[in-house]
PDB file of C-alpha atoms in Angstrom:
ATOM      1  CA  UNK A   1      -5.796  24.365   0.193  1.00 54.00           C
ATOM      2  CA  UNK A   2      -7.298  23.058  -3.354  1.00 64.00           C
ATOM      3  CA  UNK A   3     -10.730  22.073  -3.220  1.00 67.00           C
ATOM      4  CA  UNK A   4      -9.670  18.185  -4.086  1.00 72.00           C
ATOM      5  CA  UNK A   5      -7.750  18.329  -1.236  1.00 73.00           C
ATOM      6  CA  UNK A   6      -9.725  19.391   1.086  1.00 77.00           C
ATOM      7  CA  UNK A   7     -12.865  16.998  -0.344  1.00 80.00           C
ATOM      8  CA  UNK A   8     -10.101  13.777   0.351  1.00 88.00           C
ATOM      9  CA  UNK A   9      -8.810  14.790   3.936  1.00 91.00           C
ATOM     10  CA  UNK A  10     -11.023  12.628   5.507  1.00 92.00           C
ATOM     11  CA  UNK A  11      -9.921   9.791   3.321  1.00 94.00           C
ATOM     12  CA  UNK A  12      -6.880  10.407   3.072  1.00 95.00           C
ATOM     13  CA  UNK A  13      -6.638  10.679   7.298  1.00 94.00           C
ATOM     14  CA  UNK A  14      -8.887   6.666   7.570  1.00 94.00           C
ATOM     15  CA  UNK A  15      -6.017   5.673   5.365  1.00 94.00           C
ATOM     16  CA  UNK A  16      -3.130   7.241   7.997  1.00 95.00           C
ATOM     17  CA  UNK A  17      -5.236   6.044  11.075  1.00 95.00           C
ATOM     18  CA  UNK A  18      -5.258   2.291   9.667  1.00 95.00           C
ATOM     19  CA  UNK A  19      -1.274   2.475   9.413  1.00 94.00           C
ATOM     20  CA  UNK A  20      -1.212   3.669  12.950  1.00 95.00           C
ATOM     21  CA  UNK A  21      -3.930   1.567  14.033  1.00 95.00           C
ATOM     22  CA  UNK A  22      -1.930  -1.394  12.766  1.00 93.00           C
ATOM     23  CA  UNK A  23       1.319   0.258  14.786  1.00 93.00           C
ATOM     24  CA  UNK A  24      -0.826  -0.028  18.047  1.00 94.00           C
ATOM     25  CA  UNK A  25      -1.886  -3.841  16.888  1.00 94.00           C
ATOM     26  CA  UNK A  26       1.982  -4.767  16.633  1.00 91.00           C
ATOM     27  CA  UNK A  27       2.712  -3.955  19.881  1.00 91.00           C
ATOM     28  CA  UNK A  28      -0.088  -6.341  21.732  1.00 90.00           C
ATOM     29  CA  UNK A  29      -0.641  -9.029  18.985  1.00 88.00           C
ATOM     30  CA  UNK A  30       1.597 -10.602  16.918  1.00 84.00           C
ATOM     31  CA  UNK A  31      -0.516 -13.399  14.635  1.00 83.00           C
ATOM     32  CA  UNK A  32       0.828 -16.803  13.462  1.00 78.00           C
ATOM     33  CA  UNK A  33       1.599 -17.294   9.969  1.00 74.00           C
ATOM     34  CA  UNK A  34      -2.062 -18.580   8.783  1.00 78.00           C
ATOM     35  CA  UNK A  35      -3.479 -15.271  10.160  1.00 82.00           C
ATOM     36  CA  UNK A  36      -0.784 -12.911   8.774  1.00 77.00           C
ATOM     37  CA  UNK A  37      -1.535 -14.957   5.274  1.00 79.00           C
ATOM     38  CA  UNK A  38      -4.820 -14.564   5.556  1.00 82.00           C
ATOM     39  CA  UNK A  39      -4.789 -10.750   5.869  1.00 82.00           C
ATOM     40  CA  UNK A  40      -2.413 -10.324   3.290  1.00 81.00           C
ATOM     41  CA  UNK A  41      -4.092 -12.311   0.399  1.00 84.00           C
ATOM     42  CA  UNK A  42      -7.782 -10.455   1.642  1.00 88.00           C
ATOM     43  CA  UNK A  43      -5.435  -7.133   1.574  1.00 86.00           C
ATOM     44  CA  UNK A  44      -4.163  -8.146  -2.250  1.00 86.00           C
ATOM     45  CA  UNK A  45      -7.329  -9.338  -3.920  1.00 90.00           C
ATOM     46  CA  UNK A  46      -8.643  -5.209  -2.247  1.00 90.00           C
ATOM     47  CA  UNK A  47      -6.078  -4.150  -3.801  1.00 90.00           C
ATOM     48  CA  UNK A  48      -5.696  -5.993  -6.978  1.00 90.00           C
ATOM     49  CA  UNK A  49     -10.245  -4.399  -7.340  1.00 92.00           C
ATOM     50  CA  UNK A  50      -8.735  -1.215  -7.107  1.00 91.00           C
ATOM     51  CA  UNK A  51      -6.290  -1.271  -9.710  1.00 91.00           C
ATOM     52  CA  UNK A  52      -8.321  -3.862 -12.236  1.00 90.00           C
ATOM     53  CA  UNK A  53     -11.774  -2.129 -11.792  1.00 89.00           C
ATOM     54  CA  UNK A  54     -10.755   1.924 -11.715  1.00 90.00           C
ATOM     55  CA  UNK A  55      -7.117   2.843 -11.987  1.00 93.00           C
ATOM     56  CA  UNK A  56      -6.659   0.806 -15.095  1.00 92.00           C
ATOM     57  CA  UNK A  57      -9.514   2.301 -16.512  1.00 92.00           C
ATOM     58  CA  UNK A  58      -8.982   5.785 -15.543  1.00 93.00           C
ATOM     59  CA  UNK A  59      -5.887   5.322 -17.540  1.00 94.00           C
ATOM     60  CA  UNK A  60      -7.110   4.232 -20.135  1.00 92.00           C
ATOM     61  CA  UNK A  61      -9.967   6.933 -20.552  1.00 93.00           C
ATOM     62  CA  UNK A  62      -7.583  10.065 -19.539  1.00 93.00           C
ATOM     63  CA  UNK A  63      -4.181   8.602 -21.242  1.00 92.00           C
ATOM     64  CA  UNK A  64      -2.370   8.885 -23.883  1.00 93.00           C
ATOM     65  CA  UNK A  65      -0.214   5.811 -24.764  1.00 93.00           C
ATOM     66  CA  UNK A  66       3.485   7.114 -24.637  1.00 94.00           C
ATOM     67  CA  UNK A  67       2.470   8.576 -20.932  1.00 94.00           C
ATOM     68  CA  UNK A  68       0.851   5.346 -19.807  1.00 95.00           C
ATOM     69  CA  UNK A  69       3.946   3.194 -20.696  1.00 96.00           C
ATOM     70  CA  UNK A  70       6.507   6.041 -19.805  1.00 96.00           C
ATOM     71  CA  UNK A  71       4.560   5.947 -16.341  1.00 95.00           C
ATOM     72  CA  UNK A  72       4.108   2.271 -15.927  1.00 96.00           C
ATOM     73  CA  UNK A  73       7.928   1.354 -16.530  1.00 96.00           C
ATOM     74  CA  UNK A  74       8.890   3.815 -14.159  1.00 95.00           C
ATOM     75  CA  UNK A  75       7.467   2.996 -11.493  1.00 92.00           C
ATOM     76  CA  UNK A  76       8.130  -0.686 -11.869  1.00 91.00           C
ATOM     77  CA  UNK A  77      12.029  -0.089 -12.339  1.00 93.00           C
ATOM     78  CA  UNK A  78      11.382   2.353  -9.192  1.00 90.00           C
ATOM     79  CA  UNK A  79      10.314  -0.980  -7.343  1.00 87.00           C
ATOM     80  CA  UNK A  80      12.743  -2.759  -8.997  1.00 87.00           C
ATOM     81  CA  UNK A  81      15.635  -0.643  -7.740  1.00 87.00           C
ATOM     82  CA  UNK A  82      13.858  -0.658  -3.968  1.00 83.00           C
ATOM     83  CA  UNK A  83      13.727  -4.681  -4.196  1.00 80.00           C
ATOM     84  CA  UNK A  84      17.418  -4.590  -5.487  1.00 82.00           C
ATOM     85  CA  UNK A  85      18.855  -2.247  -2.486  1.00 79.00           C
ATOM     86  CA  UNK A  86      17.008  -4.368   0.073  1.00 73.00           C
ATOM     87  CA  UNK A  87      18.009  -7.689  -0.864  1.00 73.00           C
ATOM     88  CA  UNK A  88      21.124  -6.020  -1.044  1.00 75.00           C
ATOM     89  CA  UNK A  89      21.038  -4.793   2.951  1.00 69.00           C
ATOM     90  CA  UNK A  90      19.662  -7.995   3.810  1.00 63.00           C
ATOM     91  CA  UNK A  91      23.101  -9.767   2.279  1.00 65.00           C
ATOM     92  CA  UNK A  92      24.916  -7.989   3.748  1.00 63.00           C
ATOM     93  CA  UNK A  93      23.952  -9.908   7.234  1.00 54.00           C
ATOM     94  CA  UNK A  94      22.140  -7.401   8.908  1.00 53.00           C
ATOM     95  CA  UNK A  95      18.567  -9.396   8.419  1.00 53.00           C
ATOM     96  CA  UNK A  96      18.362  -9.300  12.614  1.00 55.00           C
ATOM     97  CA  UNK A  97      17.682  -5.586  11.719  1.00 57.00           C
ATOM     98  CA  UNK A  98      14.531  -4.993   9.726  1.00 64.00           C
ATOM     99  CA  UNK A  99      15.847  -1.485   7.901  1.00 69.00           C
ATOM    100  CA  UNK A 100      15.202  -2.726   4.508  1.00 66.00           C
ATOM    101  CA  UNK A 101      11.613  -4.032   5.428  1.00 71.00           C
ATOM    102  CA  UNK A 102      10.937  -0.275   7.001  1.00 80.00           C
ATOM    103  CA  UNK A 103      12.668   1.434   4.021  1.00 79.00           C
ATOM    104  CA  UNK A 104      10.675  -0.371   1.028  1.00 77.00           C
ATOM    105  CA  UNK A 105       7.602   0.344   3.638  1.00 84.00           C
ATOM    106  CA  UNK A 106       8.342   3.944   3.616  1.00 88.00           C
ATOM    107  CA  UNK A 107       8.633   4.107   0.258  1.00 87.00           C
ATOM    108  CA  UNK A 108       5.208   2.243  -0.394  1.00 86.00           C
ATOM    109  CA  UNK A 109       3.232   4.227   1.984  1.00 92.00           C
ATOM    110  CA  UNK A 110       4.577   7.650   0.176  1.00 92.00           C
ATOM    111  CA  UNK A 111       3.295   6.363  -2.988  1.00 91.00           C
ATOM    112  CA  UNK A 112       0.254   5.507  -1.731  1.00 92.00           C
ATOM    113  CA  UNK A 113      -0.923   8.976  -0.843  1.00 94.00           C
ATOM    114  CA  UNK A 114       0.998  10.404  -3.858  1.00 94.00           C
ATOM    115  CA  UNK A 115      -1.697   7.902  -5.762  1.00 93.00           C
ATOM    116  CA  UNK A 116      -4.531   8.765  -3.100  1.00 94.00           C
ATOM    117  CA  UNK A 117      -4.560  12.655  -4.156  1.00 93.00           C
ATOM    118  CA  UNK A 118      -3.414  11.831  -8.209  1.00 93.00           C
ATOM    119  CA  UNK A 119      -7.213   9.346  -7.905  1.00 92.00           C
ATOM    120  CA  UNK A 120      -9.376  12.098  -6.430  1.00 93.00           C
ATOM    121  CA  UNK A 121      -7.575  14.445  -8.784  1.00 90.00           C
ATOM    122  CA  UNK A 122      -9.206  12.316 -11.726  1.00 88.00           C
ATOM    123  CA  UNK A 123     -12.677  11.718  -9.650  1.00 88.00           C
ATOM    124  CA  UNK A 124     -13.991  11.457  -6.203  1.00 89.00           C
ATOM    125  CA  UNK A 125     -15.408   7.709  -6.667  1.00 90.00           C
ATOM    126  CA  UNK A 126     -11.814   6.576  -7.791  1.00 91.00           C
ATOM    127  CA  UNK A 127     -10.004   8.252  -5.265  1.00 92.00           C
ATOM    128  CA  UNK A 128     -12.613   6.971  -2.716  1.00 92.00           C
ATOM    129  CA  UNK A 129     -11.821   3.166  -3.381  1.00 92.00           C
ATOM    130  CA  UNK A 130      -8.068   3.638  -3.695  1.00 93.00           C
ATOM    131  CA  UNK A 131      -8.388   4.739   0.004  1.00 94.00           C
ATOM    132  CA  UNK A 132     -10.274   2.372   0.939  1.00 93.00           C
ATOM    133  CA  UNK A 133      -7.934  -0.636  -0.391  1.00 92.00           C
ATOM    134  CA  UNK A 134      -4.925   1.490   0.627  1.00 93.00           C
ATOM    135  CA  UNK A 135      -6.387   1.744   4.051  1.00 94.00           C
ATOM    136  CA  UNK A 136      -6.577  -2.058   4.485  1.00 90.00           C
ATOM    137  CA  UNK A 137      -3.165  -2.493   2.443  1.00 88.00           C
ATOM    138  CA  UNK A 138      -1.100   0.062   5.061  1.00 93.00           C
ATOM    139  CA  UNK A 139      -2.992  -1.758   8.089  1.00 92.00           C
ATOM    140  CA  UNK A 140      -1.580  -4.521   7.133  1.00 87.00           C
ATOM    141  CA  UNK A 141       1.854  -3.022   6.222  1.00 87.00           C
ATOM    142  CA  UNK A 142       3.002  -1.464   9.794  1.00 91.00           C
ATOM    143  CA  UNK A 143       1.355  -4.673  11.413  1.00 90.00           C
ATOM    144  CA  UNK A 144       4.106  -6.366   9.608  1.00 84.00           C
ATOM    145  CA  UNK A 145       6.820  -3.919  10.155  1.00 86.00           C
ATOM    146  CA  UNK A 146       5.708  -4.010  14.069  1.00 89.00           C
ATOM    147  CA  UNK A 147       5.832  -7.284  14.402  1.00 86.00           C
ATOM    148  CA  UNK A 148       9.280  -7.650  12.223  1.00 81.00           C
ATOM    149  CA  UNK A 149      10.398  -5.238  15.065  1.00 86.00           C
ATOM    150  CA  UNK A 150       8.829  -6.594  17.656  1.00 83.00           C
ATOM    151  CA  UNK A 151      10.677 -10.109  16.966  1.00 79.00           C
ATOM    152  CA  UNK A 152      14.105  -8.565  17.033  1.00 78.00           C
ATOM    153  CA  UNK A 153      13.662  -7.214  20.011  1.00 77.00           C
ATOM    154  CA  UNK A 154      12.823  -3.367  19.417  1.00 83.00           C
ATOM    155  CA  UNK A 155      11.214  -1.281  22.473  1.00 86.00           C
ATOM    156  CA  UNK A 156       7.724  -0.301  21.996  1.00 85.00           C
ATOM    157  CA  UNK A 157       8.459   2.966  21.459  1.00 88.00           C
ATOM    158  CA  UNK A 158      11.111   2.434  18.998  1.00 87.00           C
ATOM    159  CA  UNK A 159       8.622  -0.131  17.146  1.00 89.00           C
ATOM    160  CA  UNK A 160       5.929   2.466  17.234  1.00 92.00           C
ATOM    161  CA  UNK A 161       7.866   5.398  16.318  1.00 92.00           C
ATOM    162  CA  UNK A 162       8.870   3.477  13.521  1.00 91.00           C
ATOM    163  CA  UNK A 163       6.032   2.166  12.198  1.00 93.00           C
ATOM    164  CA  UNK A 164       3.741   5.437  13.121  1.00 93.00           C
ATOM    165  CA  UNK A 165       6.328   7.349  11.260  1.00 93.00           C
ATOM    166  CA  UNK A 166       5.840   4.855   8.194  1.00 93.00           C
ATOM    167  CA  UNK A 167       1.896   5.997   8.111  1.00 95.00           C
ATOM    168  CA  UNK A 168       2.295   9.245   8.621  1.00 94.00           C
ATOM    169  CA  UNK A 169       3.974   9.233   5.446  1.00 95.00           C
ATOM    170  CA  UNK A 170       0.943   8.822   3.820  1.00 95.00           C
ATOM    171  CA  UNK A 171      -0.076  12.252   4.702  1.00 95.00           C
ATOM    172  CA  UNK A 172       3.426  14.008   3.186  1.00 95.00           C
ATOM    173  CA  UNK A 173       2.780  11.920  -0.037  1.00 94.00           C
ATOM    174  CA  UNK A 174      -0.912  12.949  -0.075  1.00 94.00           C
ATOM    175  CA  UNK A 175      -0.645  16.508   0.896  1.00 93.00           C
ATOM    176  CA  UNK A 176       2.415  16.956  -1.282  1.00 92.00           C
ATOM    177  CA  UNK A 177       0.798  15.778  -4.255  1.00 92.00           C
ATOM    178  CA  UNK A 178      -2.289  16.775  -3.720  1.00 88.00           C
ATOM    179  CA  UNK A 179      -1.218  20.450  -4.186  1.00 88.00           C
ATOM    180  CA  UNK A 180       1.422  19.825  -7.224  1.00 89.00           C
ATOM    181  CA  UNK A 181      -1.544  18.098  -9.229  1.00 87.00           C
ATOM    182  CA  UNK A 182      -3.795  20.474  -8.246  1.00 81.00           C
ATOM    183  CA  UNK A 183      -4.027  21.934 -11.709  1.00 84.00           C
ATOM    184  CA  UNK A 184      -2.253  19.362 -13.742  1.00 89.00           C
ATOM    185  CA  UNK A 185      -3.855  18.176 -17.104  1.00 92.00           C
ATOM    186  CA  UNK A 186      -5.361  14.727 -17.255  1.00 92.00           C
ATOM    187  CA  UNK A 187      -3.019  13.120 -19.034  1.00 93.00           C
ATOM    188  CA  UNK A 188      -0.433  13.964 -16.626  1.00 94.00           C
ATOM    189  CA  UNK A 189      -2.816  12.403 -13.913  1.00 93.00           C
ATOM    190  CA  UNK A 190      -2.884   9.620 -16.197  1.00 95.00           C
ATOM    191  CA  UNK A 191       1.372   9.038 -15.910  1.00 95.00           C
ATOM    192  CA  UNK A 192       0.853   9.304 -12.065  1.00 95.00           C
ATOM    193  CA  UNK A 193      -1.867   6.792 -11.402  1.00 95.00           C
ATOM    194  CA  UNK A 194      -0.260   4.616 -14.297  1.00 95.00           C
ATOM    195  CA  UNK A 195       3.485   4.411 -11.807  1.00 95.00           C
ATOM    196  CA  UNK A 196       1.363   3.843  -9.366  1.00 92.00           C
ATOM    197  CA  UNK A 197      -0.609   1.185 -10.484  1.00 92.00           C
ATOM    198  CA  UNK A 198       3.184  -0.534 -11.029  1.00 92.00           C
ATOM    199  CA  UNK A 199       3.996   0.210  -7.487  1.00 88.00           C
ATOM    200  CA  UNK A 200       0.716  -1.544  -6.150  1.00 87.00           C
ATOM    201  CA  UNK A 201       1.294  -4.208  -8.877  1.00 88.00           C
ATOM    202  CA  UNK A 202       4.982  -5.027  -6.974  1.00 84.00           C
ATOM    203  CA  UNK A 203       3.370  -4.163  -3.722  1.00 80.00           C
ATOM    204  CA  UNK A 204       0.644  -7.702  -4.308  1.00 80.00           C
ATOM    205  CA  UNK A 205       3.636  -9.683  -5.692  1.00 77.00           C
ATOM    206  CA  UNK A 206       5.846  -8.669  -3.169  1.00 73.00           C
ATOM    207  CA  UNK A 207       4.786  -8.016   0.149  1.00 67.00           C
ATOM    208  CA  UNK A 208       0.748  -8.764   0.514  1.00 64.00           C
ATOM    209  CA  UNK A 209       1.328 -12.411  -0.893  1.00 64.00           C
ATOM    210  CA  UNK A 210       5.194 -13.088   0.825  1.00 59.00           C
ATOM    211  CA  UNK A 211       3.668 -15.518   3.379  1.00 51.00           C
ATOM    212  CA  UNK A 212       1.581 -17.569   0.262  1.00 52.00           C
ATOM    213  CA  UNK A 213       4.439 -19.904   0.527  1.00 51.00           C
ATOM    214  CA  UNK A 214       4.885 -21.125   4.064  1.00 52.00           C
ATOM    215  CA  UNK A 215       1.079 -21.251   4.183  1.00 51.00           C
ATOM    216  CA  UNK A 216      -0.009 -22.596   0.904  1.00 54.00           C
ATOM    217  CA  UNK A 217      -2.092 -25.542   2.144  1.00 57.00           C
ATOM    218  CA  UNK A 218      -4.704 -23.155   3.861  1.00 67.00           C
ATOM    219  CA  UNK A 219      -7.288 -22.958   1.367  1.00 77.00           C
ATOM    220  CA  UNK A 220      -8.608 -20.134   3.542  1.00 80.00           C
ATOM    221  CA  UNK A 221      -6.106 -17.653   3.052  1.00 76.00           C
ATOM    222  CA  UNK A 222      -6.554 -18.929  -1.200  1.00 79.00           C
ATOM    223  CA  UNK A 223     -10.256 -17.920  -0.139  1.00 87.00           C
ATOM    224  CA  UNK A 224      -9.562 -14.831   1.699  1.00 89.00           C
ATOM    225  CA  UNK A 225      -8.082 -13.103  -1.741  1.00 86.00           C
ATOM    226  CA  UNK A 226     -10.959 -13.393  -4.089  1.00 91.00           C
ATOM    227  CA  UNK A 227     -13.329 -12.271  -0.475  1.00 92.00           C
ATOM    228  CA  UNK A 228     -11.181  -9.040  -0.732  1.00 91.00           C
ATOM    229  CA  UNK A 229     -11.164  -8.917  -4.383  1.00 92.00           C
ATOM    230  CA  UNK A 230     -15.077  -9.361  -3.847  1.00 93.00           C
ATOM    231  CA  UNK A 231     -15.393  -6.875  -1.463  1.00 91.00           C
ATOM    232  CA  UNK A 232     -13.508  -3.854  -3.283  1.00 90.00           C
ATOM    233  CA  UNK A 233     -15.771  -4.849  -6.778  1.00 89.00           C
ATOM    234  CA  UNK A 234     -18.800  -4.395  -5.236  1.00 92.00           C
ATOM    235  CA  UNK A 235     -17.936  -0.980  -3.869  1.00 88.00           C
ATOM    236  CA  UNK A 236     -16.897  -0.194  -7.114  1.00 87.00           C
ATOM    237  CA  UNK A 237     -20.383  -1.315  -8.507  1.00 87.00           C
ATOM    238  CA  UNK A 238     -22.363   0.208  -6.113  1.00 85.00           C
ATOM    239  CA  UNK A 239     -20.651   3.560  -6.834  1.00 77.00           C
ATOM    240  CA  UNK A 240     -23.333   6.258  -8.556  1.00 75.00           C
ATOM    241  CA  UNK A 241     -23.467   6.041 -12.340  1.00 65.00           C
TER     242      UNK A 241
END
């Protein structure tokens, strides 16, 4: 096992056991729309730290410009194409079943670790805080799923093995990645975390900040995005120089 690998496992697991831990949540809990919005906005301003204080400037350092933009426009057609097929599933009247929600999911959480093992890759501190935010961001993520399940009438089991199988993911995109960039030049690490900062990018538009509409008069959730913002840029400043 490379050394970066084996320095991130225990990130790279908190990150897996908050997508579970949210799985277990779904089955027990399922939270109104003010609470749901105000996890998701604190879950997009952690995210949104992590990509505007280190992977954008990790890029920037380790880049070049063609691999940057090459990387960046990939992933966001990627995410593009993903949005496409689902809205496409959903028209075709099977919204009672939440496949497309589980599928884009899927597809999220295997980018995250993929972008997980690419950070640590670059440097411990930046693959440290892209955990962390991931960790909240997939917590969030299979609550949702769960609960998507939950309201059209899934079993538990089915809703866990489901959404447990979504986190697990994280661990084949980590573990995969983390030994095919074991040895990879920078700049390559650069066209990795650059697609993923795309996918993160569609990830806040998409699915952290979908409930911002039907709860847009709580100025808490408004409040609850710059907290998490907050809270991400002052691990990043009280990382060692």
């Amino acid at each position: 096992m490379p050394d970066q690998l084996t320095s991130s496992l225990p990130y790279i697991l908190l990150a897996a056991g908050a997508g579970i831990l949210g799985s277990v949540i779904s089955l027990f809990w399922k939270p109104n729309v003010a609470i749901r919005s105000a996890i998701q906005h604190f879950a997009a301003g952690a995210v949104l730290a992590a990509v505007a204080a280190s992977v954008i400037p990790e890029v920037e350092q380790i880049g070049t410009l063609p691999g940057v933009v090459g990387g960046f426009v990939a992933g966001g057609l990627l995410m593009i194409v993903l949005k496409w097929l689902v809205v496409r599933f959903e028209h075709q009247g099977k919204k009672n079943l939440p496949v497309g929600l589980a599928s884009a999911a899927a597809v999220d959480t295997l980018i995250d670790g993929t972008l997980i093992s690419a950070g640590f890759s670059a440097n411990d501190q930046l693959g440290a805080l892209l955990a962390i935010a991931l960790s909240l961001e997939l917590l969030f993520l299979t609550l949702s799923v769960g609960v998507e399940f939950r309201e059209g009438n899934f079993s538990w089991w089915q809703t866990l093995s489901v959404t447990g199988g979504i986190a697990l993911l994280l661990l084949v995109g980590a573990f995969g990645a983390g030994f095919l960039l074991a040895d990879v030049p920078e700049t390559t690490l650069a066209i990795v975390l650059a697609f993923g900062a795309a996918a993160l990018i569609y990830l806040i538009a998409e699915e952290l900040l979908v409930e911002n509409v039907q709860a847009e008069e709580s100025i808490f959730s408004t409040a609850t995005l710059f907290i998490g913002f907050l809270a991400l840029l002052i691990l990043k400043l009280l990382e060692p120089k």
